[in-house]
Amino acid sequence: MQTETGKLMNGAEILLECLAREGVDCFFGYPGGVTLPFYDALVDSHIRHILVRHEENACFAAEGYARATGRVGVCCATSGPGATNLITGLVDSMMDSIPIVAITGQVHSKLIGSDAFQEADTFGITRPATKHNFMVKTLQELPKIVHEAFYIAASGRPGPVLVDIPKDIFQARGHYVPVDTIHLPGYKVFTEGHTGQIRRAAQLIWEAEKPFVYAGGGIVAAGASPELTELVEMADLPAVCTLMALGGLSSSHPNFISMPGMHGSYAANMGMTDCDLLIALGTRFDDRVTGQLQSFARHARVIHVDIDPAEIGKNRTPDIPIVGDVKRVLQKLNKVMQELEAEFKPKKAEARRKWWTQIRDWKEERPYDRSRAEGEIKPQHLMDEIDRLSGGQAIVTSDVGQHQMWAAQLIRFNEPRLWINSGGLGAMGFGLPSALGAQMARPDKLVFAICGDGGFQMSIPELATIASHALPVKIIVMNNGCLGMIRQWQELFYNNRLSSCELDSFPDAEKLAGAYGFKGRTIDKPWQLAQALEEAIKEPGPYLLNVRVRREENVYPMVPAGAGIHEMVFGPVVPVSV
Ligand SMILES: Cc1ncc(C[n+]2csc(CCOP(=O)(O)OP(=O)(O)O)c2C)c(N)n1
């Protein structure tokens, strides 16, 4: 039964009550005319509001919070430009399945449709950018909508949900009506997986001679790392984790191969190409992973587990489709695997031994490049040092570009939720604000924000937010003096005709950080690196370390766009035929 709680409140206070009941302890936003009643109510709330310096970063910070914890991240913006500034973050969380609730203010209900000051059709604009969106029309429906928004954001395949609230709803007075049950007839989540299909999958896994696990971000989202680890160990399976899944299986686990795809390792891509059974778990066969689809895992049968039925068969038709929560499905699969173990395991032992020998050979043949240089800092050297100091334990956020790929290749993540980056959308400017959100959520953790000199310059305003909360984020700029990934593509695929990729001006890091009241430094010599990073970590507050690296360095291996993932190149023009 629904009962009204005693106190008469306005809509803004009711919204805060909803947020408190959803366990929100902090959220990220920027005020404006129509959200002023909400910001007024905030004065008396225990929920922390983090004032970012741009709404896009409110959503990125909420994503950092959500990605680091698995909880719903919350952001808030005013109508018109505030709401439209959120769009990139919404699409980013949509592409990477991150649970976000975005609250936007809207002009007074009476003015909607009149081109009022700061009116935008937020509901219409954000429809394709969100998992779901709501426009609140009455105060009575506000609590129900807000609780439904949290439910939809976090359940099934997570994603962003936007709640647009006109100013008069914030101001109207009424009671908070508790919402005991969520009833959404049109929204069904299938979690359990089909028992018969799970049994067939278990049998196929034992019968395969060259099985290969392809783990995606769903493993992290579902909290399925223990189950994945159990599966991999029980059947001694080689496993790759996509860019979204790094840490889903510990990078230090002996069965972990690496990341696959465009900048994945030789062993990962050859394993995918040559396997006879691909076990795809919580993953969406993204083009950056599969390369040319016709040649992807061309000899393999495919088991595909995903909570989103729309992903099954989207890019590759599986032999065994299983719709369900990958954690629940793996729990059941592991059980059946155990039942079949004694009968099946010995049968393929010899074939499996050969498969592992092949994979180890690929690993040894072409490991990731970790070379160092005498006079210059190589990007790989920088990532190696961060890896050493993290020991697989630090939270590392990254921006988008070459540095992101080197970080993903070379830094270990021994747990899920340590590696935070914009995978699907590839949004530059993500690294710094997401680090801010992650550090807010996990004050106990060492947090590195690894940025390119391009992406960093997109997010400089958030240095103010970091400073004002004394967040001890270690901001590491991998400064190659250019838009490195653009330069790499222009060099390799446009005859080295460099066009608008130079970044010939960069602020003095010491002065820039100093202007915000914290420490910064620039280094450019290999012998300075270890000590400079250690000094940054020792500093109790934020630190900006600008690391000038070798400009000409390219990320390899690389699968040229449109090629099969076995057609990796390892240098400027020498394609390796395999
Ligand atoms: C918002 C946005 N604009 C443009 C791009 C296209 N883009 C991808 S990587 C890249 C270069 C990034 O340069 P930098 O931040 O210096 O990182 P680096 O590649 O040098 O490591 C660009 C422009 C993008 N991903 N996001």
mmCIF file of C-alpha atoms in Angstrom, residues 45 80 87 142 152 154 178 196 239 257 264 269 325 343 360 403 411 427 437 475 479 481 490 502 548-549:
data_model
loop_
_atom_site.group_PDB
_atom_site.id
_atom_site.type_symbol
_atom_site.label_atom_id
_atom_site.label_comp_id
_atom_site.label_asym_id
_atom_site.label_seq_id
_atom_site.Cartn_x
_atom_site.Cartn_y
_atom_site.Cartn_z
ATOM 1 C CA SER A 45 20.279 18.335 2.317
ATOM 2 C CA GLY A 80 18.461 24.528 -22.667
ATOM 3 C CA ILE A 87 24.451 14.910 -24.494
ATOM 4 C CA LEU A 142 7.577 12.644 -9.545
ATOM 5 C CA ILE A 152 15.782 1.192 -15.376
ATOM 6 C CA ALA A 154 20.681 -0.146 -13.121
ATOM 7 C CA PRO A 178 6.827 6.038 -1.122
ATOM 8 C CA GLY A 196 18.968 -26.425 -22.208
ATOM 9 C CA ALA A 239 40.728 -15.588 -22.195
ATOM 10 C CA ILE A 257 46.026 -13.260 -22.813
ATOM 11 C CA GLY A 264 45.086 -5.941 -29.231
ATOM 12 C CA ASN A 269 43.933 -11.715 -32.260
ATOM 13 C CA ASP A 325 22.590 -11.977 -16.848
ATOM 14 C CA GLU A 343 33.505 -37.556 -18.306
ATOM 15 C CA ARG A 360 52.234 -19.346 -25.739
ATOM 16 C CA HIS A 403 47.845 6.954 -24.644
ATOM 17 C CA ILE A 411 48.982 -1.458 -17.317
ATOM 18 C CA ALA A 427 35.009 10.802 -26.209
ATOM 19 C CA GLY A 437 34.111 11.131 -10.082
ATOM 20 C CA ILE A 475 46.991 13.735 -13.587
ATOM 21 C CA ASN A 479 52.474 14.911 -24.060
ATOM 22 C CA GLY A 481 53.012 17.601 -28.896
ATOM 23 C CA GLN A 490 47.764 10.371 -41.236
ATOM 24 C CA GLU A 502 50.012 19.682 -34.266
ATOM 25 C CA ARG A 548 57.009 14.926 -22.787
ATOM 26 C CA VAL A 549 57.302 11.735 -24.796
#
